[in-house]
Each structure stands twice: as C-alpha cells, then as structure tokens.
XYZ file of C-alpha atoms in Angstrom:
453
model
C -109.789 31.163 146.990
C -112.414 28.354 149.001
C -109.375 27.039 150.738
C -109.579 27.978 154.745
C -106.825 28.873 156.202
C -106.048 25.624 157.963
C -106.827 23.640 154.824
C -104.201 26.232 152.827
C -101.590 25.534 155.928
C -102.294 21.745 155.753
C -101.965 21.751 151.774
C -98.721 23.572 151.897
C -96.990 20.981 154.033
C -98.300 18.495 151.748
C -96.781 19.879 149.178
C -93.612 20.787 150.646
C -93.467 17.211 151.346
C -93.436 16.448 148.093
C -90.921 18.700 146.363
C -88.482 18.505 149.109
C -85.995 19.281 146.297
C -88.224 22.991 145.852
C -85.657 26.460 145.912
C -86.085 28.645 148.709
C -87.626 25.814 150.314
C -87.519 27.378 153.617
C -90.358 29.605 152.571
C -91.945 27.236 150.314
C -95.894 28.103 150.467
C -95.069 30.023 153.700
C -97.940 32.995 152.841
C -101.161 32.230 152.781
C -104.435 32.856 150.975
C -106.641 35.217 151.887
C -110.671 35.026 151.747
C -113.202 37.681 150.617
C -113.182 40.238 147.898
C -111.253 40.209 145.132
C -108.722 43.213 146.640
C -108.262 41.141 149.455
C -107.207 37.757 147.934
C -105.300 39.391 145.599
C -103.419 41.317 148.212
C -101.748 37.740 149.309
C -100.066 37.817 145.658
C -98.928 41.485 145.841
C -95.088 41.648 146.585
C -92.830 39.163 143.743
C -93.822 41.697 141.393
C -91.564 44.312 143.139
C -88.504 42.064 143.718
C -88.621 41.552 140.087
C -89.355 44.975 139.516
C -86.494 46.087 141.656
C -83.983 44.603 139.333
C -85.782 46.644 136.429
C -84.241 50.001 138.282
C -80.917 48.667 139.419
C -77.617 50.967 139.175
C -77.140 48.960 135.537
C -80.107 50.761 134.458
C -78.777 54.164 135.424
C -75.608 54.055 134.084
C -77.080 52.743 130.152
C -79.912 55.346 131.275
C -77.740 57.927 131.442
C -75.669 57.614 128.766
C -78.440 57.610 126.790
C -80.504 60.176 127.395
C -77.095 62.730 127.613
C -75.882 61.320 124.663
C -79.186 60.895 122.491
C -81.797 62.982 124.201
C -85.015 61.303 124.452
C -84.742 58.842 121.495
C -83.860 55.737 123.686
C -87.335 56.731 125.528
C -88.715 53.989 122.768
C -85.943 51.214 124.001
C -87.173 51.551 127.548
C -90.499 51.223 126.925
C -90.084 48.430 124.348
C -88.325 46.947 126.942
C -90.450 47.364 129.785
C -93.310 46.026 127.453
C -91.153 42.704 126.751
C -90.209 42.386 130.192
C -93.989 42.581 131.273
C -95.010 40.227 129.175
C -91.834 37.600 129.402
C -93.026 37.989 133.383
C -96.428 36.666 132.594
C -95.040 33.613 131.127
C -92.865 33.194 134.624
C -95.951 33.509 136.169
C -97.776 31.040 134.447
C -95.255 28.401 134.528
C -94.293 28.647 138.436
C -98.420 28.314 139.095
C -99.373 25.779 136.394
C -96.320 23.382 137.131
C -94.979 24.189 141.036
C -91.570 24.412 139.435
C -89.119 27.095 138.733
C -87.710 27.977 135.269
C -84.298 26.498 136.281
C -85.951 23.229 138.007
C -87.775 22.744 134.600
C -84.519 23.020 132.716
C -83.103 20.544 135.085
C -86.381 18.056 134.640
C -86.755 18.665 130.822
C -83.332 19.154 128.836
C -80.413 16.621 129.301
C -77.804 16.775 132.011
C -74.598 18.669 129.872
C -77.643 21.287 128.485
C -78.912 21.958 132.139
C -75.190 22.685 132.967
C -74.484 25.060 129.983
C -77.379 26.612 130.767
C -76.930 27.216 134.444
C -73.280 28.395 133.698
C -74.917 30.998 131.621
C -77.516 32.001 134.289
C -74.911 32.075 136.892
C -72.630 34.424 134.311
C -76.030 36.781 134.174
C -76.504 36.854 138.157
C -72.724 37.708 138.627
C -72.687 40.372 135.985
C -76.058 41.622 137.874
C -73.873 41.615 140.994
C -71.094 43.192 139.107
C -73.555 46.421 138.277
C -75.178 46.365 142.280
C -71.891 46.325 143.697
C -70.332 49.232 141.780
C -73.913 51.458 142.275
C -73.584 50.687 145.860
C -70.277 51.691 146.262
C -70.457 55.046 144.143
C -74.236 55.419 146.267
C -72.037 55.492 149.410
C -68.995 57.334 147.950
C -71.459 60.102 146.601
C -73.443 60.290 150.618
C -70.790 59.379 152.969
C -67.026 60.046 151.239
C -65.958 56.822 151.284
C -63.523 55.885 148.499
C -64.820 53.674 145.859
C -62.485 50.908 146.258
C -63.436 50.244 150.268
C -67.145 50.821 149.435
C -66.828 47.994 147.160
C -65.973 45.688 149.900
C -68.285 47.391 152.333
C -71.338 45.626 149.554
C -70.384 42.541 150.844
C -71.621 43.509 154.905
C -75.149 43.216 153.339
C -75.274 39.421 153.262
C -76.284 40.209 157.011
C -78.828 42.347 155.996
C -80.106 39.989 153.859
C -80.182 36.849 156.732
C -81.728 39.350 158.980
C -84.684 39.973 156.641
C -85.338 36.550 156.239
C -85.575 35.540 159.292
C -88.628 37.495 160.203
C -90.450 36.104 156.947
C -90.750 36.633 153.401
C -93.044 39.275 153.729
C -90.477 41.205 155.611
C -87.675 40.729 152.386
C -90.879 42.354 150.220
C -91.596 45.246 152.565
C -87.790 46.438 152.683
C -87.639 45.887 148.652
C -91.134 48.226 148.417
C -89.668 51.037 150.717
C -86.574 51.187 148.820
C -88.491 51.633 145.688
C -90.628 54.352 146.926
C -87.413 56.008 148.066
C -86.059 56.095 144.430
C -89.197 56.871 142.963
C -90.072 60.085 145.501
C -86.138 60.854 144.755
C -86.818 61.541 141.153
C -90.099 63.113 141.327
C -88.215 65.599 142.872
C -85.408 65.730 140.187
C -87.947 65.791 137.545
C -89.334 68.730 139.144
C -86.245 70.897 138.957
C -84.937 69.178 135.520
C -88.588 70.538 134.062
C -88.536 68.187 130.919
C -90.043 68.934 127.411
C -93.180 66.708 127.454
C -93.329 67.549 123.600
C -90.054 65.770 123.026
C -90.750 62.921 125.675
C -93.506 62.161 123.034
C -91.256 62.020 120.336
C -88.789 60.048 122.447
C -91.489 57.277 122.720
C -92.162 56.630 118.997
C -89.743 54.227 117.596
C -86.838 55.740 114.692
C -85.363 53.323 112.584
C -81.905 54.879 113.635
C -81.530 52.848 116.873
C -80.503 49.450 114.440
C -78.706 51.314 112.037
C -76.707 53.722 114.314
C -74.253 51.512 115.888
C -73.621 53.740 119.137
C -77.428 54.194 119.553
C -78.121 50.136 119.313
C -74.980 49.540 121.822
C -76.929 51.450 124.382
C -80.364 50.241 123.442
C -79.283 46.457 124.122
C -77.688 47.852 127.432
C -81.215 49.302 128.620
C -82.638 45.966 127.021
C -80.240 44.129 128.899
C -80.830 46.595 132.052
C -84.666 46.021 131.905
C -85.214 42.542 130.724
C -82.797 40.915 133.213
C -82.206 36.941 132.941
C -82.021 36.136 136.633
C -85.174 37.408 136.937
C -86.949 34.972 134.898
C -85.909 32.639 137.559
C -86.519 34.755 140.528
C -90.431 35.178 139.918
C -90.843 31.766 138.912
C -89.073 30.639 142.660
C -90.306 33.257 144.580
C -94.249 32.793 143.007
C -93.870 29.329 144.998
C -93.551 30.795 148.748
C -97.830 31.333 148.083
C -100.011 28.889 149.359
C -102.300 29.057 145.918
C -104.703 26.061 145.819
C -103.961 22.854 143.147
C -107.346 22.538 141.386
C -106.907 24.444 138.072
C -109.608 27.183 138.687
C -107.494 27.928 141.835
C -104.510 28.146 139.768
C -105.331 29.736 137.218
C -106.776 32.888 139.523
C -103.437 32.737 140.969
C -102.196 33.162 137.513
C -104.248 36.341 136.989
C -103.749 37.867 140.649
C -99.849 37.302 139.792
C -99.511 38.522 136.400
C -101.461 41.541 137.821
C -98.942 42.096 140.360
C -96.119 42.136 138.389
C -97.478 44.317 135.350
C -98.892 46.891 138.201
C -94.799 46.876 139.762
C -93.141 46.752 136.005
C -95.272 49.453 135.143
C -94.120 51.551 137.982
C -90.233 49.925 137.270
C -90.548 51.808 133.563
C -91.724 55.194 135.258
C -88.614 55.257 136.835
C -86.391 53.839 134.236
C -88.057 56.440 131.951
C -87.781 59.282 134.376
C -83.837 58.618 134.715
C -83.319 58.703 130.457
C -85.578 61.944 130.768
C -83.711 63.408 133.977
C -80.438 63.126 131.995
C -81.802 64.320 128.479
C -82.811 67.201 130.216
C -79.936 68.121 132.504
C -77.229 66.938 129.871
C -77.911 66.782 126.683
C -80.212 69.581 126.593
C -76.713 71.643 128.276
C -74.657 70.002 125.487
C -72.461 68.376 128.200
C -71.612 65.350 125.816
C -71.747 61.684 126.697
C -72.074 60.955 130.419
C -71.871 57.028 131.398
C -70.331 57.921 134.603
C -72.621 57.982 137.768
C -70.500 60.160 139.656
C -69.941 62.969 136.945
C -73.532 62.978 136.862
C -74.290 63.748 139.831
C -71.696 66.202 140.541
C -73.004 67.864 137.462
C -76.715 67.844 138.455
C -76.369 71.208 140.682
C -74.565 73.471 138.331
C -76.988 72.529 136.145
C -80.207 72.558 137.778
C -79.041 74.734 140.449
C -80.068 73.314 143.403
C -78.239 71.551 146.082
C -80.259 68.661 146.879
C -80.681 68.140 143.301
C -77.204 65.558 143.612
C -78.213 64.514 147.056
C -81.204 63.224 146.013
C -79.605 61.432 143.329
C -77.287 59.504 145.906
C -80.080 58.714 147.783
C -81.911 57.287 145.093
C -78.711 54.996 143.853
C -78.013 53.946 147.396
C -81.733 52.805 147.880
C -81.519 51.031 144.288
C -78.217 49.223 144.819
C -79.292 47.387 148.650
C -82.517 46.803 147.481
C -81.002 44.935 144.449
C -78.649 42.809 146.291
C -82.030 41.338 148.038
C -83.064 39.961 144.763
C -80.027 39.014 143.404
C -79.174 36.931 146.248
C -82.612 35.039 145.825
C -81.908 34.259 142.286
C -78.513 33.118 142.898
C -79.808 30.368 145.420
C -83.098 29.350 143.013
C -80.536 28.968 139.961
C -77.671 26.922 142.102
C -80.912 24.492 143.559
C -82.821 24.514 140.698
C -80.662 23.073 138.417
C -78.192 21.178 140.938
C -80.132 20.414 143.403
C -77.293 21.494 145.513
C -77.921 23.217 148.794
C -75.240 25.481 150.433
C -75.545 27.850 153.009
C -77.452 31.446 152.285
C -74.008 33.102 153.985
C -72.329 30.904 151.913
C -73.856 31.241 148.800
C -73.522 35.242 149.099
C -70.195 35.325 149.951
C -69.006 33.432 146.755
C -71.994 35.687 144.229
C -70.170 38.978 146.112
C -66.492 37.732 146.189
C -66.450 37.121 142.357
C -68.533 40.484 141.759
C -65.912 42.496 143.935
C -62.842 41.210 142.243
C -63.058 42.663 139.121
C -65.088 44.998 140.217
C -61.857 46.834 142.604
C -59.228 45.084 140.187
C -60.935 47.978 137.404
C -61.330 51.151 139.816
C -57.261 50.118 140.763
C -55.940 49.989 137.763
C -58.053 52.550 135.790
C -60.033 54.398 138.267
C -63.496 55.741 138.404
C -64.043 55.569 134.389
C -62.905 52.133 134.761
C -65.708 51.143 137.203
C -68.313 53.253 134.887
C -67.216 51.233 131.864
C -67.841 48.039 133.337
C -70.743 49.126 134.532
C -72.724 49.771 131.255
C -70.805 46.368 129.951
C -72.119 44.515 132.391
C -75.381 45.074 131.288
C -74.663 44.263 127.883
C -73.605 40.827 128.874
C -76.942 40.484 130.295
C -78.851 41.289 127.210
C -75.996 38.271 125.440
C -77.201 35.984 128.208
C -80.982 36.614 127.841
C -82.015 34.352 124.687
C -80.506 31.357 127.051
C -83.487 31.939 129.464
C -86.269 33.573 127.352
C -86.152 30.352 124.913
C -86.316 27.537 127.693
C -89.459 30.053 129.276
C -90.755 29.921 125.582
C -91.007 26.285 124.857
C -92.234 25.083 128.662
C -95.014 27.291 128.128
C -96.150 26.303 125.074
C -95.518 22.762 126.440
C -99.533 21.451 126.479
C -97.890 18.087 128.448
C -96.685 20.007 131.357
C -99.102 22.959 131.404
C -102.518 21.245 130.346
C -105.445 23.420 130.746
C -103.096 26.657 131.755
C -101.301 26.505 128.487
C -100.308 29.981 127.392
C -102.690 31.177 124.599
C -101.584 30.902 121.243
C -101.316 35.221 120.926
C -98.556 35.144 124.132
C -96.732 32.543 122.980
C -96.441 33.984 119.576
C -95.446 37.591 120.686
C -93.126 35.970 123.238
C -91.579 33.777 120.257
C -91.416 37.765 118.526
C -89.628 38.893 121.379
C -87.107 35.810 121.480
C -86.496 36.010 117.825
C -85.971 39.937 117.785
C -83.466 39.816 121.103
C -81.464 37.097 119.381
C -81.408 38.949 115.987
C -80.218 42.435 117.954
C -77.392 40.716 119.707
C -75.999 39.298 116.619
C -75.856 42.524 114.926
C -74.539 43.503 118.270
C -71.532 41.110 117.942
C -70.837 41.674 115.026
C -70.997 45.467 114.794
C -68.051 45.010 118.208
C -65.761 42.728 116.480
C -66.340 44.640 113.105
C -67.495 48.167 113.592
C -66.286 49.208 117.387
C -69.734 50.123 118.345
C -68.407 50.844 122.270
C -67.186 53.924 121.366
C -69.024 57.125 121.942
C-alpha cells in the first residue's frame, strides 16, 4: 500500500466516522497497513482467514467426520474436499464484497432487501449461529469430560465461563483474538499428525476416497452425512464473519488499493481453508482407518471414539491426543462464533447490546437443549444432536450463499471490483447444487428415513 502509517490511522477514523453503524465497530480499521515487500504488506491481512478457518474444524465436523469415515471408509474423502473447494471459493466472494463495499454480508442484506426479508433472513442466520453453538458447546463439554472427568452435563455449563475468555482477548486487540485462534489450530493439527502416524492409513484408498462415486446422491445414508460435512465445512455464519472481521484492516479506498486488499485477503483465507481441509480430511481418514478398517460399525459418538482409539491403535496417548485436539477445536470455535453472532445482530438491526450480553443469550439457548438431550437420553443423545446440528446448517446455507451471490454480481455496488463472470458462475453452480442436495435431503427424511444408519 502508498498509505503511511499516519495517513492509514487518519483514514480509518474517517471512515469510522462515517459508518458509525459498522459491526465490531470497536475494532473497525484498528490494524494497519504495512509498507515494503509484498510478504510484508500482505502479512497485515494474514489472520480472518483462520477464524473462518477455525469454524471449518469445529467439533460438528468431527462428529459427521467420524461417522463417515467408520461407516463408509474413505468415500466421503470427495464430500470434504468438494466442500472445502466451495467453501474456498464462497470465501473469496466474502472477501470481495467486505473490501469493494466496506459493508458486511448482513449490513448489505439490511441496505438492499426490504425490512420483513432482512428479518427472515437474520432469523435464519441467527438459527445457523445457534446450531453452530449447539455443536461447540457439546465438543467442549465431551473435550473436557474426555481430559478432566467432568460429567457431560456440568461441562456443558462450564462452556459458558468462556465469554470471559473471550472479553479478555479483546481487550488486548484483535490481533490477540487471531493469535489464540492460530495456536489452537496448530494444537489440533500437531494432535493428528500424531494420530495419523499410529492409524498408518492406505494412501492407495485415500486416492480413491477423493474421486467422486455417484453413490453419495443415490445412497440415502451416504448423502445424509455428506450434507452434514457440507454443512460442517461450508458454515453460514461464516459468510458473515469474514465479511465483518475483513473491516478491522485499515486497506486504502482508491480501487487499486482495494482491490490488492482483495488479493492479499482471498490469499489468506485459501492458504487457512486449505490447511482447515487437511485436518477435516485427516479426521475422515483417522476414523476410516481405526474403525472401519476394524469393522467396528458406525461411530457418530465422540466419546466411543476415543475410548476406542487405544485398543485399536494401541497406544495410550493415541485417545489423549484426541481430547486434546477436541478441547483446542471447541474454545477456539466459541471465539468465532461469538464474533458472528454480534456482526449478524448489528448488521441487520443495527442493534447494539453488550459483548457479555450478547454471549450469554448465543450460550444460554445452545446449553438448553443441549443438557435437556444428555438428561433425558444421555451421551447418544448429545452425539445425535450433534451431527443434526450440522445438518441444519447445510438447510440454512442457500439463505446466505444466494444474498453473497447476487451483491457480488451487483455492478452498482461493486463497480470496477465486480466478481468476474467465471466466479460468479461457479458460485451460482455451487448455490444451485446446495439447494438441489437439501431438497433431496428433505425429502428422502420425511419419505425415506435417511437418519438411520
């Protein structure tokens, strides 16, 4: 960027000034540009990528993860990267929009559809970030079950301490809420490097597992858990949280300044989603090799996983590292689901409430049902609504990947940083082919009972 520092510090109060309605507004264009070579400026815009990323690995991932690859093998290898490939390009658009416009995707629902549309669709968003809180919550609480003993129903309320780890973070800057959410992914990752190592995988069939089978739409079972990794990778809140979180950078107005911030944060975010489907695909392949491979049968439940992982790989630290890994996955998730909550409740109300606030009410209606189902029907309960809840997110994704669609393509509102025609049509693909999946989804539920394994 040409902008000096000082001009980059005076040009973000300017613009503060005038979107005092902006989300997270108490970071608003808080990090600044850096000068010199290209690694250098584009180390300013490294960091979103990996709170969206984050949400890409979250305990909703494991559990359809898991019950995929000990149910299927390596097949649903091919829904995890089609995924991850959708959800890198569906962040590009986010990225795009948030630069090219200085809004959010749920501001520019607010500013472009009419008022009873903007509050369908933020009903729908907030349904997505709760069922995303649903998954975090029950991950947490098995993660600290799993490490510490503590029964699942108390750990469950013990999720909701971490609105103070949350505050805490953000108080020393929005770097700071980056650096934890980058440590906790190198925890996972390191975590299954080592189970991968003892699991010893057949590379042949991870090929195999890659290349798409017409079998995932026509097997009912198979396509259940496909649109539960879909709905575990391509996650609807976080459409919103890289557009709001792309505005705490300082990037300059003119469009050559813009659009390099476009590229530097697209790169960021396909470098972290790339990473994100490493470990996504190194769950599937950790549990096709442990399970399935030992004909153990389905296994959707985290904690019969990992008590099985040491008979079966036999090593102790095989499980340990597996709690680690979950415990790292679930606080580092509550980070970014916290953001997204507040972007989505300001972004298309306007309405400002307090952080504590705001994560006390996302929590409280996560933990009901979440304790109200390990009460009444234990720890299968909580595994059940765990892989539903991520189903409900792939329902709720069409309602956020069509408004992120049509602003792009928008010429009016984007002007010179316009998608390209070849984006926008594979992102109208993508759209299209989610929509069409969850239909057959429906129906094959109310018709076929495809939640059965």
């Amino acid at each position: 960027m040409n902008d000096s520092h000082a001009d980059t510090a005076i040009e973000g109060q300017t613009t503060s000034s005038l979107r005092p309605e902006a989300s997270l507004s108490e970071v608003q264009r808080s990090i600044r540009l850096r000068e010199g070579s290209f690694f250098s400026r584009f180390l300013a815009f490294l960091g979103p990528g990996f709170l969206v990323a984050v949400g890409y690995m979250d305990p909703g991932n494991w559990a359809t993860s898991i019950a995929g690859g000990s149910e299927f093998g390596y097949t649903l290898l091919t829904a995890v990267l089609l995924s991850s490939l959708m959800a890198i390009l569906l962040q590009a658009l986010c990225a795009r929009l948030a630069i090219a416009t200085g809004e959010d995707l749920a501001q520019a629902c607010r500013n472009r559809y009419s008022k009873p549309v903007a509050v369908i669709l933020w009903l729908l968003a907030e349904i997505a970030i709760v069922a995303t809180d649903l998954a975090e919550v029950i991950g947490t609480a098995i993660g600290l079950q799993l490490l510490f003993g503590l029964p699942l129903v108390w750990g469950v309320v013990v999720t909701a301490l971490d609105v103070f780890l949350i505050l805490y973070l953000q108080s020393r800057g929005f770097r700071w809420i980056e650096a934890f959410v980058a440590a906790m992914i190198l925890i996972i990752a390191l975590c299954f490097v080592g189970e991968l190592l003892l699991a010893q995988p057949s590379f042949a069939a991870i090929a195999v597992g890659l290349l798409p089978t017409p079998e995932i739409v026509t097997h009912e079972r198979m396509l259940y858990l496909a649109l539960g990794i879909l709905g575990a990778t391509v996650m609807p809140h976080n459409l919103y949280l890289h557009t709001g979180i792309l505005q705490t950078r300082a990037y300059g107005q003119s469009t050559a300044q813009r659009r390099e911030a476009i590229g530097f944060a697209t790169l960021d975010s396909t470098i972290a989603l790339g990473f994100a489907f490493l470990v996504n695909a190194a769950i599937l392949i950790l549990a096709a090799a442990a399970f399935y491979s030992a004909g153990t049968g389905s296994v959707e439940d985290l904690t019969d996983a990992h008590a099985l992982l040491a008979p079966l790989l036999g090593a102790s630290i095989a499980p340990i590292l597996f709690a680690v890994a979950l415990l790292a996955s679930g606080l580092s998730s509550t980070v970014t689901a916290t953001l997204a909550g507040q972007i989505v409740m300001q972004g298309f109300l306007a309405l400002r409430i307090s952080p504590v606030l705001r994560r006390l009410v996302t929590r409280g209606i996560a933990i009901v049902p979440a304790a109200a189902m390990i009460i009444l029907y234990g720890e299968k309960g909580a595994a059940e609504l765990l892989v539903m809840s991520q189903v409900v997110l792939s329902l709720q994704l069409p309602f956020a990947v069509v408004p992120l669609v049509m602003f792009s393509a928008d010429s009016q509102r984007m002007g010179a940083l316009r998608a390209p025609i070849w984006m926008l049509a594979l992102a109208t693909l993508i759209a299209v082919l989610i929509i069409g999946l969850n239909a057959k989804l429906v129906y094959d539920v109310a018709f076929g009972g495809a939640l059965a394994p």
